[in-house]
Short mmCIF file of C-alpha atoms in Angstrom, two decimals:
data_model
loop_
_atom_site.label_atom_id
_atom_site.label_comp_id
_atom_site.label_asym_id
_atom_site.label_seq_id
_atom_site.Cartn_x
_atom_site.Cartn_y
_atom_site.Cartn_z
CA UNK A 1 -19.59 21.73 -22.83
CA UNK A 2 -16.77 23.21 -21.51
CA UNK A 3 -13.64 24.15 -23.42
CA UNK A 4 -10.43 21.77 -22.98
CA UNK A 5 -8.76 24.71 -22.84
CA UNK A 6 -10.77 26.00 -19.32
CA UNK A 7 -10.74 23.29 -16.95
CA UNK A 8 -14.03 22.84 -15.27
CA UNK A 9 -13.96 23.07 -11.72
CA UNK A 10 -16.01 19.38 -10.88
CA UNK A 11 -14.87 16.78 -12.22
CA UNK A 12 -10.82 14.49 -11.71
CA UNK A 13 -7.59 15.24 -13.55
CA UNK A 14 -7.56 13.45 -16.31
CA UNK A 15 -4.62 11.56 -15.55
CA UNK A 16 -6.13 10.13 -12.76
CA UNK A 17 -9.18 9.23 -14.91
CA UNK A 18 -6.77 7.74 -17.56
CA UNK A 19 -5.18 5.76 -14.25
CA UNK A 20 -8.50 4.59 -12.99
CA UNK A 21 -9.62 3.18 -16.54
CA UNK A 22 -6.58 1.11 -16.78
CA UNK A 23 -5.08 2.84 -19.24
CA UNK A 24 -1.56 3.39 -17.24
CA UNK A 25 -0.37 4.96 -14.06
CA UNK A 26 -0.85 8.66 -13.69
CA UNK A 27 2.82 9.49 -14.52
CA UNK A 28 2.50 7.54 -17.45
CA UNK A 29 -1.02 8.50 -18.61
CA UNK A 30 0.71 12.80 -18.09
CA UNK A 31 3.92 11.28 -20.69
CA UNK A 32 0.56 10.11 -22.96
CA UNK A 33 -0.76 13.74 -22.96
CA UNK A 34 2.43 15.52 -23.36
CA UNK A 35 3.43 13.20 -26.28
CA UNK A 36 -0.19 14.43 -28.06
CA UNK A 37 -1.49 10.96 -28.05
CA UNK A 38 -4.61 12.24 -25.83
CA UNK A 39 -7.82 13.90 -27.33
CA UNK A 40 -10.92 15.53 -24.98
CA UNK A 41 -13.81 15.93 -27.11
CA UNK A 42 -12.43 15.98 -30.60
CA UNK A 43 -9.25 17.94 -29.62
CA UNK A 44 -5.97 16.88 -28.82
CA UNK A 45 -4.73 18.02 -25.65
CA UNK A 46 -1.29 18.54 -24.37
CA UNK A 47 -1.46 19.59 -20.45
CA UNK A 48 -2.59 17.22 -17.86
CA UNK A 49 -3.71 20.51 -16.24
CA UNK A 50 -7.41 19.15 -17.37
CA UNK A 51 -10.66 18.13 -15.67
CA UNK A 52 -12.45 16.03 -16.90
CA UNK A 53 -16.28 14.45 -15.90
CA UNK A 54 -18.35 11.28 -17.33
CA UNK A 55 -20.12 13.50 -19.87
CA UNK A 56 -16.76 14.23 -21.45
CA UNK A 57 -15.28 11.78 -24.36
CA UNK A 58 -11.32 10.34 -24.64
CA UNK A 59 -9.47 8.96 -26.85
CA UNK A 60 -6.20 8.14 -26.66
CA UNK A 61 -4.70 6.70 -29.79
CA UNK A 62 -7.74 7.36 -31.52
CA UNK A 63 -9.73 4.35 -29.38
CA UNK A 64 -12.32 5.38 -26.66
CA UNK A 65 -11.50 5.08 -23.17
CA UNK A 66 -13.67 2.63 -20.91
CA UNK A 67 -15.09 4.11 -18.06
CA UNK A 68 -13.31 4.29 -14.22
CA UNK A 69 -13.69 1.75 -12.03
CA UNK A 70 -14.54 2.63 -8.33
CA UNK A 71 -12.03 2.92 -5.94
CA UNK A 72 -10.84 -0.99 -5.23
CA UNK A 73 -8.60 -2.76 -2.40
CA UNK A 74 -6.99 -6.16 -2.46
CA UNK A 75 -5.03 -8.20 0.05
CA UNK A 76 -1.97 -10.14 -0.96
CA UNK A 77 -0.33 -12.56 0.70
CA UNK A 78 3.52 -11.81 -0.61
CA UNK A 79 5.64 -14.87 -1.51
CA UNK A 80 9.54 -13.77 -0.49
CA UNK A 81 11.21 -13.58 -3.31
CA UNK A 82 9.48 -10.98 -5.17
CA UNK A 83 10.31 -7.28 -5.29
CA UNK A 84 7.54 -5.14 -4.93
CA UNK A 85 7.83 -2.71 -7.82
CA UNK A 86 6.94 -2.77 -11.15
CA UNK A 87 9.75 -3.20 -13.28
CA UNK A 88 13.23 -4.48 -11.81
CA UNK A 89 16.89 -3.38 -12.49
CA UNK A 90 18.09 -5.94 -12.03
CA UNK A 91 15.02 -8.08 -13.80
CA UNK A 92 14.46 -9.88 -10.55
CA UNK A 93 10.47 -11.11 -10.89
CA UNK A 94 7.98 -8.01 -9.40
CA UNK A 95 4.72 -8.67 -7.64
CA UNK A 96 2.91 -7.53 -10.22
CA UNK A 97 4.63 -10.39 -12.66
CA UNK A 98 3.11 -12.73 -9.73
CA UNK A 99 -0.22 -11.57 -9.83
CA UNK A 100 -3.07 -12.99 -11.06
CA UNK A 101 -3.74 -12.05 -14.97
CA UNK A 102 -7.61 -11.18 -14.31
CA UNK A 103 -6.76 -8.85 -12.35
CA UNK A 104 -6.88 -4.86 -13.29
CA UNK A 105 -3.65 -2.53 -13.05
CA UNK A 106 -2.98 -1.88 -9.34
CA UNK A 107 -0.81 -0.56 -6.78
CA UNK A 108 1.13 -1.79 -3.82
CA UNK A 109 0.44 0.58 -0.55
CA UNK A 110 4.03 0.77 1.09
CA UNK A 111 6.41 -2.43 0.34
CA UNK A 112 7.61 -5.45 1.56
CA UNK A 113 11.44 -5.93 0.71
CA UNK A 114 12.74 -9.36 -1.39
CA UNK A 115 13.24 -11.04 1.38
CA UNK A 116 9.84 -10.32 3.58
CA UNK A 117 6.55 -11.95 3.44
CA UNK A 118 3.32 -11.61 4.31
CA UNK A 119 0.23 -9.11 4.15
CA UNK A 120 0.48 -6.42 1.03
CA UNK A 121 -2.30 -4.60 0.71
CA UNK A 122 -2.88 -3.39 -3.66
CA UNK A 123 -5.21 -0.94 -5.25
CA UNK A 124 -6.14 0.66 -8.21
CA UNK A 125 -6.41 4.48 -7.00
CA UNK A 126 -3.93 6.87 -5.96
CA UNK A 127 -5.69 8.21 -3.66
CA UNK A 128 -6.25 5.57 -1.37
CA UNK A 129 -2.10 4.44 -1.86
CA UNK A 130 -1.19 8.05 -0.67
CA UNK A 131 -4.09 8.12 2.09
CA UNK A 132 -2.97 4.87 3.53
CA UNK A 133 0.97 5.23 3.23
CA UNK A 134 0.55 8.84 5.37
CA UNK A 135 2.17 8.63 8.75
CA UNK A 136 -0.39 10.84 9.84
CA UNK A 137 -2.92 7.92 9.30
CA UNK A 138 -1.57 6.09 12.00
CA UNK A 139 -2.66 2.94 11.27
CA UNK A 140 -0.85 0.11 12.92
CA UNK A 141 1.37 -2.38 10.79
CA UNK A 142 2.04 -5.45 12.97
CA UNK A 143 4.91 -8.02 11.50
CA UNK A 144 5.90 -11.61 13.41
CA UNK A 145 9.67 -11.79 13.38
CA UNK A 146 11.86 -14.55 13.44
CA UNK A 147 15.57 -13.68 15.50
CA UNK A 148 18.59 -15.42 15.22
CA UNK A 149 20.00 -15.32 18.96
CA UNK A 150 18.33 -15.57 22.48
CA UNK A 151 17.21 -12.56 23.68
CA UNK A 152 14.96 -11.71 26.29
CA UNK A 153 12.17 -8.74 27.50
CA UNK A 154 15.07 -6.09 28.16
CA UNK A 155 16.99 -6.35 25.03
CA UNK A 156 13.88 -4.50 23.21
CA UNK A 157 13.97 -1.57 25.69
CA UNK A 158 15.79 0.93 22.99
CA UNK A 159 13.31 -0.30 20.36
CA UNK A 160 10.44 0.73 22.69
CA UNK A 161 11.94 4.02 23.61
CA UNK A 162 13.37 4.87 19.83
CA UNK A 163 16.39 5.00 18.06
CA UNK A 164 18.59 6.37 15.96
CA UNK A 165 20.72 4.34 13.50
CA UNK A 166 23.23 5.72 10.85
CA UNK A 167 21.68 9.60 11.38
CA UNK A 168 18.19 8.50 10.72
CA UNK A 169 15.66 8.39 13.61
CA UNK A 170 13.08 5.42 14.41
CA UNK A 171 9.54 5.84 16.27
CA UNK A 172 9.34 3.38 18.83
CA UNK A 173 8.15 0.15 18.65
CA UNK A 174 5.56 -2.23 20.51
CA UNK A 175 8.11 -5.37 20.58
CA UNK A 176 6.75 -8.66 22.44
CA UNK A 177 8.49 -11.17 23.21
CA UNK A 178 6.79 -14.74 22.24
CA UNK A 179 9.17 -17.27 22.86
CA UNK A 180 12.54 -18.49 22.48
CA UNK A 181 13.76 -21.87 20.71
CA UNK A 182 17.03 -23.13 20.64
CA UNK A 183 19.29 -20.38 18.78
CA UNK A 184 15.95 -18.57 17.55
CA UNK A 185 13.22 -16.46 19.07
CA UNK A 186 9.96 -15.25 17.75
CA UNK A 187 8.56 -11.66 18.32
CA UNK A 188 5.92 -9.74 17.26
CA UNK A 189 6.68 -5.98 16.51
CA UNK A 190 3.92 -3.14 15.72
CA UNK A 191 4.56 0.17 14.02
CA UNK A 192 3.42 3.39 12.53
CA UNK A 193 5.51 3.98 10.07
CA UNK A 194 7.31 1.95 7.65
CA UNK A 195 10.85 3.09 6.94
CA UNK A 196 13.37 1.13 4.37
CA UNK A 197 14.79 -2.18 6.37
CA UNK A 198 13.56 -1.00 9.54
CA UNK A 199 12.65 -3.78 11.28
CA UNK A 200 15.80 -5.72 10.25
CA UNK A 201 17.82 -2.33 10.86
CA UNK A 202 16.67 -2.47 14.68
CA UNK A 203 17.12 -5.55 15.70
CA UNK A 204 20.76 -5.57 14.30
CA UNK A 205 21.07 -2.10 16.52
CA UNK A 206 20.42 -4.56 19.51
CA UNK A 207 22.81 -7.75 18.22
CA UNK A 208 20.14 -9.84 16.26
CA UNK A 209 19.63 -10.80 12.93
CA UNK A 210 15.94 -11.41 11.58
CA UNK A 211 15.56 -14.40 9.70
CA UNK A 212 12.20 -14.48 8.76
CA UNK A 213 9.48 -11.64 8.45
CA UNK A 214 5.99 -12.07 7.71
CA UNK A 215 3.35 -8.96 7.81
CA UNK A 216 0.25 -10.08 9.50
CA UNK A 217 -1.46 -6.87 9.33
CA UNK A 218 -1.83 -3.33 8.36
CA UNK A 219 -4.57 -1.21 10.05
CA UNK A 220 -7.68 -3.13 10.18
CA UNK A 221 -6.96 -4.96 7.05
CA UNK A 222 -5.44 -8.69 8.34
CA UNK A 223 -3.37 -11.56 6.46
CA UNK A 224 -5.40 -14.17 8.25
CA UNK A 225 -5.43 -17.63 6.32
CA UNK A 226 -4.21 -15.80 3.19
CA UNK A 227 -2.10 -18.25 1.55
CA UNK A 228 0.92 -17.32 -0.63
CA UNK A 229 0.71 -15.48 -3.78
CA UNK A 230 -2.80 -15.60 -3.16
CA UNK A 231 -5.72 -12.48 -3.47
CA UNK A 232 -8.57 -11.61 -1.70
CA UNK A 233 -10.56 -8.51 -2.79
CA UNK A 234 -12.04 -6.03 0.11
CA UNK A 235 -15.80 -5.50 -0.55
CA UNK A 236 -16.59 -1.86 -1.34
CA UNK A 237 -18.77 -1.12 1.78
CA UNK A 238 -16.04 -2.58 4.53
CA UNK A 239 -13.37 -0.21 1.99
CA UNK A 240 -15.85 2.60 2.05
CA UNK A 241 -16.05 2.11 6.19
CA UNK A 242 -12.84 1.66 7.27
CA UNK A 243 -11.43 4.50 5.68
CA UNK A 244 -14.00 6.75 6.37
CA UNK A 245 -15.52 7.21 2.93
CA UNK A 246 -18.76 8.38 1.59
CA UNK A 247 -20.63 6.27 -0.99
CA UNK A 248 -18.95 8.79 -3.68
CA UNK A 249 -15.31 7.21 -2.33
CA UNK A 250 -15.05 10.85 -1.01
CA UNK A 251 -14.22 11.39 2.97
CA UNK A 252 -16.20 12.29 4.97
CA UNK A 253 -16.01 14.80 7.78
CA UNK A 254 -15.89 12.92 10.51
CA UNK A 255 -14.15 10.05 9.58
CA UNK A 256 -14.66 6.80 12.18
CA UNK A 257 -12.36 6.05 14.72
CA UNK A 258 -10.78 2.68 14.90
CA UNK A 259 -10.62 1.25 18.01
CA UNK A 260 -7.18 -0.91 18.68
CA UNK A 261 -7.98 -4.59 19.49
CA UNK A 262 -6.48 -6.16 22.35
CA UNK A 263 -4.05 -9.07 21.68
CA UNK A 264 -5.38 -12.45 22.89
#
């Protein structure tokens, strides 16, 4: 057995092992270790510079820790109303108050502001939030929008080229134009990246206010009939394939493209 004190080389950081059990989120499970309230095999530790493996045992306030769970994804279908982090300011209710109470500790991947709906995708590994939130990913997010005013096919044109609003600059957008009723119009808008308000920032660039705006899909990963507040867990082999993952949750080295599908 390795000493605590040399870090093997295989094995996870044992905050992200404390994470994975459920014990708390990796910045809390590092506060744990630094407070002393961690032990590796019969000593107390006091760096999360540690790794860990199965064969090694952890306490934390004297009581074993259960083993990881694999890598998991979830879809939620976000009420508005909800703010999607874990503990509000301003003690406004969190998704995570909403959520099911069978279900483990998890994380959102990107958010949807208090006033948005629609498709949030949660998980319980870091790994997979930071691998999914990359811009480099470049997996689509596609919201339908609901505009207050009447516009029409040539009032997206700076969306679709780019923009820049108050200093900060926006990737352009794939803006269709559904239809148009009575002082309303529906769009649907696809991006790449998913900056504070953006959306909602945009359109008021161009003279309209959004109204409504529901996420229908991020990547490959879709709201479909999703109702809200409700959950629907992604089976490990679809996970393990759309993101390119070996059966260890590891990637691979060629990872699978994903072709785009064509809008109907």
């Amino acid at each position: 057995m390795t000493h605590p004190a040399n870090p093997p080389r295989d094995g996870d950081r044992i905050a992200k092992v404390l994470a994975r059990a459920g014990v708390a989120s990796r910045r809390e499970a590092e506060k744990l270790i630094t407070s002393g309230r961690v032990a590796v095999n019969g000593k107390v530790i006091s760096s999360p510079a540690l790794n860990v493996t199965q064969s090694d045992r952890i306490l934390v306030d004297g009581k074993p820790v259960a083993a990881p769970e694999p890598p998991r994804l979830w879809l939620y279908h976000k009420p508005v109303g909800l703010v999607t982090t874990a503990k509000d300011e301003k003690g406004r209710e969190t998704v995570f108050d909403a959520l099911p109470e069978d279900m483990p500790r998890v994380m959102s991947i990107g958010r949807l502001d208090l006033t948005s709906e629609g498709l949030l995708l949660l998980t319980n590994d870091g790994g997979i939030k930071r691998r999914l939130e990359l811009p480099s990913t470049g997996w689509v997010r596609k919201y339908r929008v609901r505009l207050k005013g009447a516009p029409d096919e040539t009032t997206f044109a700076p969306l679709r080229k780019g923009m820049v609003i108050d200093g900060e600059r926006f990737q352009p957008m794939d803006v269709t134009l559904d239809r148009v009723q009575g002082a309303n119009a529906w769009a649907t808008v696809s991006l790449r990246e998913g900056r504070n308000r953006e959306i909602r920032r945009a359109m008021e660039a161009v003279g309209l206010t959004v109204n409504r705006l529901i996420r229908v899909s991020y990547g490959p990963f879709r709201l479909g009939d999703l109702k809200p507040g409700e959950v629907e867990e992604i089976k490990g082999r679809v996970l393990r394939d759309q993101l390119g993952l070996d059966k260890e949750f590891t990637p691979t080295l060629t990872p699978k493209k994903r072709p785009e599908r064509r809008r109907r």
